[in-house]
GROMACS .gro file of C-alpha atoms in nm:
model
  484
    1MET     CA    1  15.300  11.450   0.295
    2ALA     CA    2  15.531  11.233   0.504
    3ASP     CA    3  15.234  11.027   0.622
    4GLN     CA    4  15.109  10.955   0.271
    5LYS     CA    5  15.288  10.730   0.025
    6ILE     CA    6  15.307  10.887  -0.319
    7PHE     CA    7  15.349  10.658  -0.619
    8ALA     CA    8  15.416  10.878  -0.922
    9GLY     CA    9  15.623  10.657  -1.151
   10PRO     CA   10  15.456  10.750  -1.483
   11ARG     CA   11  15.479  11.120  -1.397
   12ILE     CA   12  15.851  11.091  -1.312
   13ARG     CA   13  15.904  10.909  -1.642
   14ARG     CA   14  15.724  11.187  -1.833
   15ILE     CA   15  15.937  11.453  -1.661
   16ARG     CA   16  16.255  11.262  -1.751
   17SER     CA   17  16.145  11.207  -2.112
   18ALA     CA   18  16.045  11.573  -2.153
   19LYS     CA   19  16.396  11.679  -2.045
   20GLY     CA   20  16.564  11.420  -2.267
   21LEU     CA   21  16.739  11.245  -1.978
   22THR     CA   22  16.838  10.884  -1.939
   23GLN     CA   23  16.763  10.704  -1.615
   24THR     CA   24  17.132  10.715  -1.530
   25ALA     CA   25  17.154  11.091  -1.584
   26MET     CA   26  16.842  11.167  -1.382
   27ALA     CA   27  16.942  10.930  -1.103
   28GLU     CA   28  17.278  11.106  -1.079
   29GLY     CA   29  17.106  11.445  -1.052
   30LEU     CA   30  16.880  11.316  -0.775
   31GLY     CA   31  17.159  11.139  -0.590
   32ILE     CA   32  17.007  10.792  -0.617
   33SER     CA   33  17.099  10.476  -0.808
   34PRO     CA   34  16.958  10.409  -1.157
   35SER     CA   35  16.805  10.083  -1.031
   36TYR     CA   36  16.617  10.271  -0.756
   37LEU     CA   37  16.488  10.524  -1.009
   38ASN     CA   38  16.376  10.235  -1.227
   39LEU     CA   39  16.174  10.093  -0.936
   40ILE     CA   40  16.018  10.438  -0.875
   41GLU     CA   41  15.916  10.471  -1.240
   42ARG     CA   42  15.752  10.128  -1.226
   43ASN     CA   43  15.556  10.232  -0.913
   44GLN     CA   44  15.737   9.974  -0.702
   45ARG     CA   45  15.879  10.237  -0.469
   46PRO     CA   46  15.711  10.553  -0.336
   47LEU     CA   47  15.861  10.900  -0.349
   48THR     CA   48  16.022  11.016  -0.025
   49VAL     CA   49  15.997  11.372   0.106
   50GLN     CA   50  16.369  11.420   0.039
   51LEU     CA   51  16.329  11.301  -0.320
   52ILE     CA   52  16.030  11.531  -0.379
   53LEU     CA   53  16.232  11.828  -0.250
   54LYS     CA   54  16.523  11.723  -0.473
   55LEU     CA   55  16.292  11.708  -0.778
   56ALA     CA   56  16.166  12.058  -0.695
   57SER     CA   57  16.513  12.208  -0.658
   58VAL     CA   58  16.697  12.029  -0.941
   59TYR     CA   59  16.424  11.993  -1.206
   60LYS     CA   60  16.183  12.270  -1.093
   61VAL     CA   61  15.896  12.024  -1.045
   62ASP     CA   62  15.595  12.152  -0.853
   63PRO     CA   63  15.536  11.903  -0.566
   64HIS     CA   64  15.159  11.941  -0.608
   65GLU     CA   65  15.189  11.805  -0.962
   66LEU     CA   66  15.301  11.475  -0.813
   67GLN     CA   67  14.972  11.428  -0.622
   68GLY     CA   68  14.624  11.366  -0.754
   69GLU     CA   69  14.706  11.467  -1.112
   70ALA     CA   70  14.493  11.190  -1.257
   71ARG     CA   71  14.181  11.235  -1.042
   72GLY     CA   72  13.996  11.433  -1.308
   73SER     CA   73  14.093  11.183  -1.575
   74VAL     CA   74  13.976  10.891  -1.361
   75ALA     CA   75  13.635  11.056  -1.309
   76ALA     CA   76  13.602  11.119  -1.682
   77LEU     CA   77  13.708  10.761  -1.762
   78LYS     CA   78  13.444  10.632  -1.519
   79GLU     CA   79  13.187  10.823  -1.725
   80VAL     CA   80  13.322  10.661  -2.043
   81PHE     CA   81  13.301  10.308  -1.903
   82SER     CA   82  12.951  10.364  -1.762
   83ASP     CA   83  12.819  10.388  -2.119
   84PRO     CA   84  12.592  10.093  -2.215
   85LEU     CA   85  12.845   9.984  -2.477
   86LEU     CA   86  13.124   9.947  -2.221
   87VAL     CA   87  12.954   9.886  -1.889
   88GLY     CA   88  13.076   9.565  -1.728
   89GLU     CA   89  13.403   9.560  -1.923
   90LEU     CA   90  13.613   9.644  -1.616
   91PRO     CA   91  13.588   9.465  -1.279
   92GLY     CA   92  13.674   9.781  -1.084
   93ASP     CA   93  13.836  10.123  -1.091
   94GLN     CA   94  14.197  10.009  -1.052
   95GLU     CA   95  14.258   9.970  -1.424
   96LEU     CA   96  14.117  10.319  -1.486
   97ILE     CA   97  14.355  10.462  -1.226
   98GLU     CA   98  14.648  10.278  -1.385
   99LEU     CA   99  14.548  10.401  -1.731
  100ALA     CA  100  14.517  10.761  -1.614
  101GLU     CA  101  14.850  10.741  -1.430
  102ALA     CA  102  15.053  10.553  -1.688
  103ALA     CA  103  14.916  10.703  -2.009
  104PRO     CA  104  14.752  11.042  -1.943
  105ASN     CA  105  14.768  11.148  -2.308
  106ALA     CA  106  14.603  10.825  -2.419
  107SER     CA  107  14.342  10.871  -2.144
  108ALA     CA  108  14.267  11.222  -2.267
  109ALA     CA  109  14.233  11.089  -2.622
  110VAL     CA  110  13.987  10.817  -2.508
  111ILE     CA  111  13.781  11.077  -2.320
  112LYS     CA  112  13.783  11.312  -2.620
  113LEU     CA  113  13.680  11.031  -2.854
  114PHE     CA  114  13.398  10.925  -2.620
  115ARG     CA  115  13.262  11.278  -2.596
  116ALA     CA  116  13.268  11.310  -2.973
  117TYR     CA  117  13.084  10.977  -2.998
  118ARG     CA  118  12.825  11.094  -2.743
  119GLU     CA  119  12.779  11.422  -2.930
  120GLN     CA  120  12.729  11.242  -3.260
  121ALA     CA  121  12.485  10.998  -3.098
  122GLU     CA  122  12.280  11.290  -2.967
  123ARG     CA  123  12.282  11.455  -3.308
  124LEU     CA  124  12.174  11.131  -3.475
  125SER     CA  125  11.894  11.101  -3.221
  126ASP     CA  126  11.784  11.458  -3.297
  127LEU     CA  127  11.793  11.396  -3.672
  128ASN     CA  128  11.607  11.068  -3.627
  129GLU     CA  129  11.335  11.253  -3.438
  130LEU     CA  130  11.324  11.525  -3.704
  131LEU     CA  131  11.285  11.270  -3.982
  132ALA     CA  132  11.019  11.083  -3.783
  133ARG     CA  133  10.815  11.403  -3.754
  134GLU     CA  134  10.824  11.425  -4.133
  135GLY     CA  135  10.701  11.067  -4.165
  136LYS     CA  136  11.036  10.924  -4.269
  137ALA     CA  137  11.111  10.619  -4.059
  138THR     CA  138  11.475  10.543  -3.988
  139ALA     CA  139  11.667  10.261  -3.823
  140LEU     CA  140  11.899  10.491  -3.628
  141SER     CA  141  11.943  10.367  -3.275
  142GLY     CA  142  12.210  10.361  -3.009
  143ALA     CA  143  12.296  10.145  -2.714
  144ARG     CA  144  12.030  10.187  -2.449
  145LEU     CA  145  12.010  10.118  -2.081
  146PRO     CA  146  11.715   9.903  -1.969
  147ILE     CA  147  11.543  10.208  -1.819
  148ASP     CA  148  11.572  10.388  -2.155
  149GLU     CA  149  11.414  10.094  -2.335
  150VAL     CA  150  11.124  10.083  -2.089
  151HIS     CA  151  11.065  10.458  -2.106
  152GLU     CA  152  11.071  10.455  -2.486
  153ILE     CA  153  10.816  10.174  -2.512
  154PHE     CA  154  10.579  10.324  -2.253
  155GLU     CA  155  10.602  10.670  -2.411
  156ARG     CA  156  10.520  10.543  -2.760
  157ARG     CA  157  10.208  10.346  -2.669
  158PRO     CA  158   9.878  10.475  -2.524
  159ASN     CA  159   9.883  10.485  -2.144
  160HIS     CA  160   9.592  10.245  -2.116
  161PHE     CA  161   9.600   9.876  -2.025
  162ALA     CA  162   9.253   9.726  -2.062
  163ALA     CA  163   9.341   9.396  -1.893
  164LEU     CA  164   9.470   9.572  -1.581
  165GLU     CA  165   9.162   9.794  -1.570
  166ALA     CA  166   8.939   9.485  -1.575
  167GLU     CA  167   9.149   9.319  -1.303
  168ALA     CA  168   9.132   9.634  -1.090
  169GLU     CA  169   8.751   9.643  -1.118
  170ALA     CA  170   8.729   9.278  -1.016
  171PHE     CA  171   8.965   9.342  -0.725
  172THR     CA  172   8.752   9.639  -0.611
  173SER     CA  173   8.446   9.412  -0.603
  174VAL     CA  174   8.632   9.166  -0.381
  175LEU     CA  175   8.763   9.435  -0.147
  176ASP     CA  176   8.437   9.631  -0.120
  177PRO     CA  177   8.642   9.917   0.027
  178GLY     CA  178   8.373  10.176   0.089
  179ASP     CA  179   8.550  10.494   0.202
  180ASP     CA  180   8.858  10.317   0.341
  181LEU     CA  181   9.062  10.156   0.063
  182LEU     CA  182   9.379  10.145   0.272
  183GLY     CA  183   9.204   9.962   0.554
  184ALA     CA  184   9.045   9.717   0.307
  185LEU     CA  185   9.383   9.646   0.144
  186LYS     CA  186   9.553   9.587   0.479
  187ALA     CA  187   9.276   9.351   0.584
  188TRP     CA  188   9.296   9.161   0.252
  189LEU     CA  189   9.675   9.124   0.272
  190LYS     CA  190   9.650   8.999   0.630
  191ARG     CA  191   9.361   8.763   0.559
  192GLU     CA  192   9.484   8.613   0.231
  193TYR     CA  193   9.863   8.615   0.275
  194GLY     CA  194   9.934   8.691   0.639
  195ILE     CA  195  10.110   9.015   0.541
  196VAL     CA  196  10.109   9.294   0.799
  197VAL     CA  197  10.165   9.655   0.692
  198LYS     CA  198  10.375   9.868   0.924
  199VAL     CA  199  10.501  10.228   0.894
  200LEU     CA  200  10.859  10.272   1.018
  201PRO     CA  201  11.040  10.591   1.123
  202VAL     CA  202  11.306  10.748   0.902
  203ALA     CA  203  11.589  10.641   1.134
  204THR     CA  204  11.486  10.276   1.101
  205MET     CA  205  11.434  10.280   0.724
  206PRO     CA  206  11.641  10.573   0.593
  207ASN     CA  207  11.693  10.457   0.234
  208TRP     CA  208  11.369  10.286   0.126
  209ARG     CA  209  11.015  10.384   0.043
  210ARG     CA  210  10.887  10.031   0.086
  211ARG     CA  211  11.039   9.698   0.186
  212TYR     CA  212  10.875   9.359   0.202
  213ASP     CA  213  11.026   9.115   0.449
  214ARG     CA  214  10.931   8.766   0.330
  215HIS     CA  215  11.050   8.598   0.649
  216SER     CA  216  10.834   8.796   0.888
  217GLN     CA  217  10.556   8.857   0.632
  218ARG     CA  218  10.563   9.230   0.693
  219LEU     CA  219  10.541   9.518   0.446
  220PHE     CA  220  10.733   9.817   0.578
  221LEU     CA  221  10.659  10.172   0.461
  222SER     CA  222  10.865  10.482   0.527
  223GLU     CA  223  10.707  10.758   0.731
  224ARG     CA  224  10.860  10.998   0.478
  225LEU     CA  225  10.575  10.911   0.240
  226SER     CA  226  10.256  11.114   0.233
  227PRO     CA  227   9.931  10.928   0.311
  228PHE     CA  228   9.858  10.924  -0.066
  229ASP     CA  229  10.193  10.764  -0.146
  230GLN     CA  230  10.157  10.515   0.139
  231LEU     CA  231   9.823  10.410  -0.007
  232ARG     CA  232   9.980  10.368  -0.351
  233GLU     CA  233  10.263  10.154  -0.216
  234VAL     CA  234  10.021   9.920  -0.040
  235ALA     CA  235   9.797   9.910  -0.349
  236MET     CA  236  10.098   9.828  -0.569
  237GLU     CA  237  10.201   9.539  -0.345
  238ALA     CA  238   9.847   9.400  -0.341
  239CYS     CA  239   9.801   9.440  -0.718
  240LEU     CA  240  10.131   9.276  -0.804
  241ILE     CA  241  10.031   8.979  -0.585
  242ARG     CA  242   9.677   8.942  -0.718
  243MET     CA  243   9.738   9.038  -1.083
  244THR     CA  244  10.053   8.831  -1.142
  245VAL     CA  245   9.923   8.663  -1.458
  246ALA     CA  246   9.778   8.980  -1.611
  247VAL     CA  247  10.093   9.181  -1.540
  248ALA     CA  248  10.314   8.904  -1.683
  249SER     CA  249  10.100   8.896  -1.998
  250GLU     CA  250  10.133   9.272  -2.046
  251ILE     CA  251  10.510   9.253  -1.995
  252GLN     CA  252  10.537   8.979  -2.257
  253ALA     CA  253  10.336   9.192  -2.502
  254LEU     CA  254  10.584   9.478  -2.460
  255LYS     CA  255  10.861   9.255  -2.607
  256LEU     CA  256  11.141   9.387  -2.388
  257THR     CA  257  11.490   9.256  -2.449
  258THR     CA  258  11.641   9.214  -2.099
  259ASP     CA  259  11.538   9.083  -1.760
  260GLU     CA  260  11.624   9.419  -1.605
  261ALA     CA  261  11.389   9.596  -1.846
  262ARG     CA  262  11.114   9.347  -1.766
  263ARG     CA  263  11.162   9.407  -1.393
  264LEU     CA  264  11.133   9.784  -1.443
  265ALA     CA  265  10.823   9.737  -1.659
  266ARG     CA  266  10.665   9.527  -1.383
  267PHE     CA  267  10.713   9.818  -1.145
  268GLU     CA  268  10.551  10.060  -1.393
  269LEU     CA  269  10.256   9.828  -1.450
  270GLY     CA  270  10.218   9.781  -1.075
  271ARG     CA  271  10.188  10.157  -1.034
  272TYR     CA  272   9.933  10.170  -1.317
  273ALA     CA  273   9.727   9.896  -1.151
  274ALA     CA  274   9.745  10.079  -0.816
  275HIS     CA  275   9.606  10.396  -0.975
  276ALA     CA  276   9.330  10.194  -1.139
  277LEU     CA  277   9.242  10.051  -0.799
  278MET     CA  278   9.255  10.387  -0.619
  279MET     CA  279   9.054  10.565  -0.890
  280PRO     CA  280   8.814  10.314  -1.052
  281TYR     CA  281   8.770  10.387  -1.422
  282GLN     CA  282   8.394  10.442  -1.446
  283SER     CA  283   8.358  10.662  -1.141
  284PHE     CA  284   8.676  10.857  -1.213
  285HIS     CA  285   8.577  10.915  -1.578
  286ALA     CA  286   8.232  11.039  -1.477
  287ALA     CA  287   8.376  11.265  -1.206
  288ALA     CA  288   8.636  11.404  -1.448
  289ILE     CA  289   8.370  11.507  -1.697
  290ARG     CA  290   8.150  11.666  -1.428
  291ALA     CA  291   8.447  11.855  -1.281
  292ARG     CA  292   8.570  11.950  -1.630
  293TYR     CA  293   8.898  11.777  -1.557
  294ASP     CA  294   8.982  11.993  -1.256
  295VAL     CA  295   9.270  11.799  -1.103
  296ASP     CA  296   9.232  11.960  -0.760
  297VAL     CA  297   8.865  11.859  -0.742
  298LEU     CA  298   8.948  11.505  -0.849
  299ARG     CA  299   9.234  11.467  -0.601
  300SER     CA  300   9.004  11.570  -0.315
  301ARG     CA  301   8.717  11.351  -0.428
  302PHE     CA  302   8.928  11.035  -0.455
  303GLY     CA  303   9.172  11.106  -0.172
  304VAL     CA  304   9.481  11.103  -0.393
  305SER     CA  305   9.767  11.340  -0.474
  306PHE     CA  306   9.778  11.593  -0.759
  307GLU     CA  307  10.030  11.376  -0.942
  308GLN     CA  308   9.819  11.061  -0.906
  309ALA     CA  309   9.502  11.231  -1.032
  310ALA     CA  310   9.686  11.394  -1.324
  311ASN     CA  311   9.849  11.062  -1.413
  312ARG     CA  312   9.510  10.891  -1.408
  313LEU     CA  313   9.371  11.147  -1.655
  314THR     CA  314   9.618  11.021  -1.915
  315THR     CA  315   9.469  10.670  -1.894
  316LEU     CA  316   9.108  10.753  -1.986
  317GLN     CA  317   9.099  10.586  -2.328
  318ARG     CA  318   8.852  10.299  -2.288
  319PRO     CA  319   8.655  10.255  -2.613
  320GLY     CA  320   8.313  10.415  -2.575
  321THR     CA  321   8.400  10.599  -2.253
  322SER     CA  322   8.716  10.789  -2.334
  323GLY     CA  323   8.811  11.131  -2.200
  324VAL     CA  324   9.017  11.424  -2.321
  325PRO     CA  325   9.343  11.276  -2.456
  326PHE     CA  326   9.584  11.426  -2.206
  327PHE     CA  327   9.957  11.371  -2.201
  328MET     CA  328  10.199  11.439  -1.917
  329LEU     CA  329  10.563  11.527  -1.866
  330GLU     CA  330  10.756  11.537  -1.537
  331VAL     CA  331  11.088  11.718  -1.498
  332ASP     CA  332  11.320  11.814  -1.214
  333ASN     CA  333  11.458  12.160  -1.153
  334ALA     CA  334  11.770  12.078  -1.356
  335GLY     CA  335  11.553  12.018  -1.663
  336ASN     CA  336  11.592  11.637  -1.667
  337ARG     CA  337  11.287  11.478  -1.827
  338PHE     CA  338  11.222  11.139  -1.667
  339ARG     CA  339  10.850  11.066  -1.699
  340LYS     CA  340  10.642  11.100  -2.013
  341ALA     CA  341  10.310  10.937  -2.096
  342GLY     CA  342   9.994  11.006  -2.293
  343SER     CA  343   9.645  10.881  -2.362
  344GLN     CA  344   9.754  10.821  -2.719
  345GLY     CA  345  10.125  10.799  -2.645
  346PHE     CA  346  10.340  11.099  -2.562
  347PRO     CA  347  10.325  11.331  -2.869
  348GLN     CA  348  10.700  11.347  -2.911
  349SER     CA  349  10.688  11.425  -3.282
  350ARG     CA  350  10.428  11.703  -3.246
  351PHE     CA  351  10.509  11.851  -2.905
  352GLY     CA  352  10.864  11.748  -2.819
  353GLY     CA  353  10.864  11.857  -2.457
  354GLY     CA  354  11.221  11.987  -2.453
  355CYS     CA  355  11.157  12.361  -2.486
  356PRO     CA  356  11.285  12.576  -2.195
  357LYS     CA  357  10.989  12.813  -2.243
  358LEU     CA  358  10.733  12.552  -2.134
  359PRO     CA  359  10.540  12.651  -1.819
  360VAL     CA  360  10.662  12.337  -1.642
  361HIS     CA  361  10.995  12.513  -1.589
  362ALA     CA  362  10.834  12.835  -1.468
  363ALA     CA  363  10.641  12.634  -1.208
  364PHE     CA  364  10.955  12.607  -0.994
  365THR     CA  365  10.946  12.984  -0.936
  366GLN     CA  366  10.614  12.951  -0.747
  367PRO     CA  367  10.590  12.606  -0.588
  368GLY     CA  368  10.236  12.478  -0.543
  369GLN     CA  369  10.082  12.725  -0.787
  370ILE     CA  370   9.911  12.610  -1.106
  371PHE     CA  371  10.032  12.762  -1.433
  372VAL     CA  372   9.798  12.750  -1.733
  373GLU     CA  373   9.924  12.851  -2.074
  374ALA     CA  374   9.857  12.801  -2.443
  375VAL     CA  375  10.168  12.719  -2.645
  376GLU     CA  376  10.224  12.713  -3.019
  377MET     CA  377  10.465  12.495  -3.213
  378PRO     CA  378  10.652  12.621  -3.522
  379ASP     CA  379  10.405  12.436  -3.750
  380GLY     CA  380  10.110  12.619  -3.592
  381ALA     CA  381   9.987  12.334  -3.369
  382GLU     CA  382   9.866  12.464  -3.032
  383PHE     CA  383   9.840  12.292  -2.696
  384LEU     CA  384   9.683  12.373  -2.361
  385CYS     CA  385   9.941  12.320  -2.085
  386VAL     CA  386   9.884  12.297  -1.710
  387ALA     CA  387  10.191  12.289  -1.485
  388ARG     CA  388  10.248  12.254  -1.112
  389THR     CA  389  10.530  12.148  -0.880
  390LEU     CA  390  10.517  11.817  -0.692
  391GLU     CA  391  10.664  11.749  -0.351
  392GLY     CA  392  10.857  11.425  -0.308
  393PRO     CA  393  10.908  11.221   0.009
  394GLN     CA  394  10.948  11.443   0.314
  395GLY     CA  395  11.293  11.477   0.460
  396SER     CA  396  11.422  11.597   0.792
  397PHE     CA  397  11.509  11.958   0.871
  398SER     CA  398  11.864  11.917   0.742
  399GLU     CA  399  11.760  11.761   0.408
  400ARG     CA  400  11.668  11.946   0.093
  401PRO     CA  401  11.323  11.829  -0.021
  402ARG     CA  402  11.285  11.662  -0.358
  403ARG     CA  403  11.074  11.875  -0.590
  404THR     CA  404  10.971  11.806  -0.948
  405ALA     CA  405  10.718  11.970  -1.178
  406LEU     CA  406  10.441  11.808  -1.380
  407LEU     CA  407  10.302  11.930  -1.710
  408LEU     CA  408   9.959  11.808  -1.817
  409GLY     CA  409   9.874  11.893  -2.176
  410CYS     CA  410   9.620  11.839  -2.452
  411ASP     CA  411   9.541  11.975  -2.795
  412ILE     CA  412   9.402  12.330  -2.777
  413GLY     CA  413   9.083  12.206  -2.942
  414PHE     CA  414   8.978  12.053  -2.607
  415ARG     CA  415   9.017  12.377  -2.410
  416ASP     CA  416   8.641  12.432  -2.373
  417GLU     CA  417   8.598  12.087  -2.217
  418THR     CA  418   8.835  12.167  -1.932
  419VAL     CA  419   8.818  12.413  -1.646
  420TYR     CA  420   9.163  12.536  -1.743
  421GLY     CA  421   9.050  12.668  -2.080
  422ALA     CA  422   8.877  12.960  -1.907
  423ALA     CA  423   9.213  13.072  -1.765
  424LEU     CA  424   9.324  13.157  -2.117
  425SER     CA  425   9.042  13.414  -2.146
  426GLY     CA  426   9.178  13.674  -1.904
  427PRO     CA  427   9.165  14.054  -1.923
  428ALA     CA  428   9.426  14.067  -2.197
  429ALA     CA  429   9.230  13.825  -2.412
  430ALA     CA  430   8.910  14.022  -2.352
  431ALA     CA  431   9.082  14.345  -2.461
  432ASP     CA  432   9.214  14.178  -2.773
  433ALA     CA  433   8.870  14.043  -2.856
  434LYS     CA  434   8.714  14.389  -2.808
  435ALA     CA  435   8.974  14.533  -3.045
  436GLY     CA  436   8.887  14.267  -3.297
  437GLN     CA  437   9.221  14.094  -3.264
  438GLY     CA  438   9.100  13.766  -3.116
  439ALA     CA  439   9.242  13.596  -2.810
  440SER     CA  440   9.589  13.669  -2.673
  441PRO     CA  441   9.860  13.481  -2.866
  442ALA     CA  442   9.999  13.151  -2.748
  443THR     CA  443  10.357  13.129  -2.627
  444PRO     CA  444  10.579  13.029  -2.922
  445ILE     CA  445  10.779  12.717  -2.833
  446GLY     CA  446  10.966  12.442  -3.016
  447PRO     CA  447  11.019  12.068  -2.973
  448ALA     CA  448  11.378  12.118  -2.848
  449CYS     CA  449  11.650  12.371  -2.923
  450ARG     CA  450  11.835  12.140  -3.160
  451LEU     CA  451  11.518  12.082  -3.363
  452CYS     CA  452  11.378  12.436  -3.345
  453GLU     CA  453  11.448  12.700  -3.610
  454ARG     CA  454  11.283  12.997  -3.440
  455ILE     CA  455  11.495  13.306  -3.498
  456GLY     CA  456  11.585  13.542  -3.213
  457CYS     CA  457  11.472  13.311  -2.931
  458LEU     CA  458  11.607  13.440  -2.599
  459ALA     CA  459  11.571  13.096  -2.440
  460ARG     CA  460  11.777  12.910  -2.700
  461ALA     CA  461  12.035  12.682  -2.534
  462GLU     CA  462  12.176  12.506  -2.844
  463PRO     CA  463  12.191  12.573  -3.218
  464PRO     CA  464  11.963  12.372  -3.448
  465VAL     CA  465  12.119  12.074  -3.623
  466THR     CA  466  11.930  12.162  -3.941
  467ARG     CA  467  12.099  12.500  -3.999
  468PRO     CA  468  12.463  12.612  -4.033
  469LEU     CA  469  12.592  12.851  -3.769
  470GLY     CA  470  12.601  13.219  -3.862
  471LEU     CA  471  12.954  13.338  -3.794
  472ASP     CA  472  12.922  13.701  -3.899
  473GLU     CA  473  13.154  13.921  -3.691
  474MET     CA  474  12.955  14.230  -3.791
  475VAL     CA  475  12.617  14.104  -3.666
  476THR     CA  476  12.514  13.946  -3.335
  477GLY     CA  477  12.164  13.809  -3.286
  478LEU     CA  478  11.948  13.805  -2.975
  479SER     CA  479  11.993  13.436  -2.901
  480ALA     CA  480  12.311  13.278  -2.774
  481PHE     CA  481  12.354  13.095  -3.107
  482ASP     CA  482  12.316  13.266  -3.444
  483PHE     CA  483  12.243  13.051  -3.746
  484GLN     CA  484  12.171  13.100  -4.111
   0.00000   0.00000   0.00000
C-alpha cells in the first residue's frame, strides 16, 4: 500500500458528510490541518499509510473501501458510453473514472437508467417483430451500429446477387481453372497485378487471417486457415479487384447510411463473389439436385468446407434454375446469433431463430455430427432443420479453438427433395405409421422466448412480452417464468 498512491477525495468527502462533520472537525480528529484535508478531498494530495490507519481507528473505515471502489462502476459506464447513441462522446476513460469517483450515486443512476433504456429498446424490438409477423408495419427503430445495419439489410433480402453471379462466370472463363482454382488465381494475380500469395506462420502473423501489403505486392495468409478458407481468401481478393464496378453498384443499391456500413457490405459481397467463383452456379445447382442437397457430397465434389457449401445452397435462386429455398443461421456456443441469410431472405417473421430448443444448440454436444430434425412453430408451420458444428481457424495447443454451429433450414414441404428428409422417417416414425398415427411429431419451438406463448416449456429463458406474469403463490409451473 505504501508503494501505491491512493487518491480517494470523493470517498473521504462522503464519509465526512455521512457523519455530519465539517472539514475542521474531521481534520482535528485525524490530526491534520483543514487545508490539507481540503486538498485530499479535491484529489490534490494522496492518502498516506498513517492517515489510512487513522481513518480506520477513529472513523472505523475499512481500508479496502478506499481502493478500487469505483472499478465496477467504471466498467458499467464504459458499457453505457459504448452504445451507438453515445459512442464518441468521450475522448477517453478519464472522465468516466472521475464521474465514478466523484459522484458514485449519480453514476449508479446513469447505469440504472441506461439498463432500463436497453430493456425497453429490446421490448420494443420484440413487439415490432410481433406486429410485423401479423402484417402490421411499424416505424419502431433504435440506434444501430454499422454492422447491425448491414446484417439487417442482408437478412431481409434474398441471398442472391445476379450481377455478381454473371461476373463470377465471366471470371471463371478467363481463369480456365480446371481442377486447380487456387493455382489459377495465384497465376492470375501474379500475371495481371504482380501480386504474390504467401502463407505465413502463426508467429509471424498472429492476429490476421489475411493481409495485403501494397508496397511489396504480396498477399499474406495465415497458416491457421484451412485449405478451404485459404482458397476463399485468395478468391475474395481476386474478386474484389476484378469486380470493383459490380460490387460498388450492389453496395449503392443497398442504400447504406455510413461509410463503415458500406465497407462491411463490401466484405460480405466479396465473400459472396468468392463462393460464386469456387462453386459456379450451373454446375453447383445441377450437382445439388443430383445429390439431393447432401452438403457433405457437395463439399467433397467442389473442394470446399461444409460451411461454404451450405452457404452456397442459400444462393440458388436464379430465375428458371432455382433450388430448394434454404435459409441458414450461425451461432456460437453462448447462443449469439451473428449470421443469418436465406434464398428468399431469412424468415424472421415465420421462423425467428431464437428458440433454445433448435438443433443448432444441441450440435455443440456432439461436434462434427449432423443433427436433422423437424420443428413446428406455434402457428403450425413446420421446417426441416439440419445442424452441425463448424471449426474456426486452428490455434496452437494452448489456445481454445473457435467453434460455431450452423443451421440449414427449409420449409417441411421440401423434405422429399433432400437427402435429409429420409432421416425423419426413422423407427419411431415407422411405428407411428403402422399404428395409424402418422409420422413422429415435430419438435415444438417458438420464434424467441419473448415472442412465444407456449405453456410449460422447460427451455423458456424469458417471459413473453404479450402476457402478464402469473404471480400465484399457490401454483408453480414447469417453466422458469409463469404467465397468464
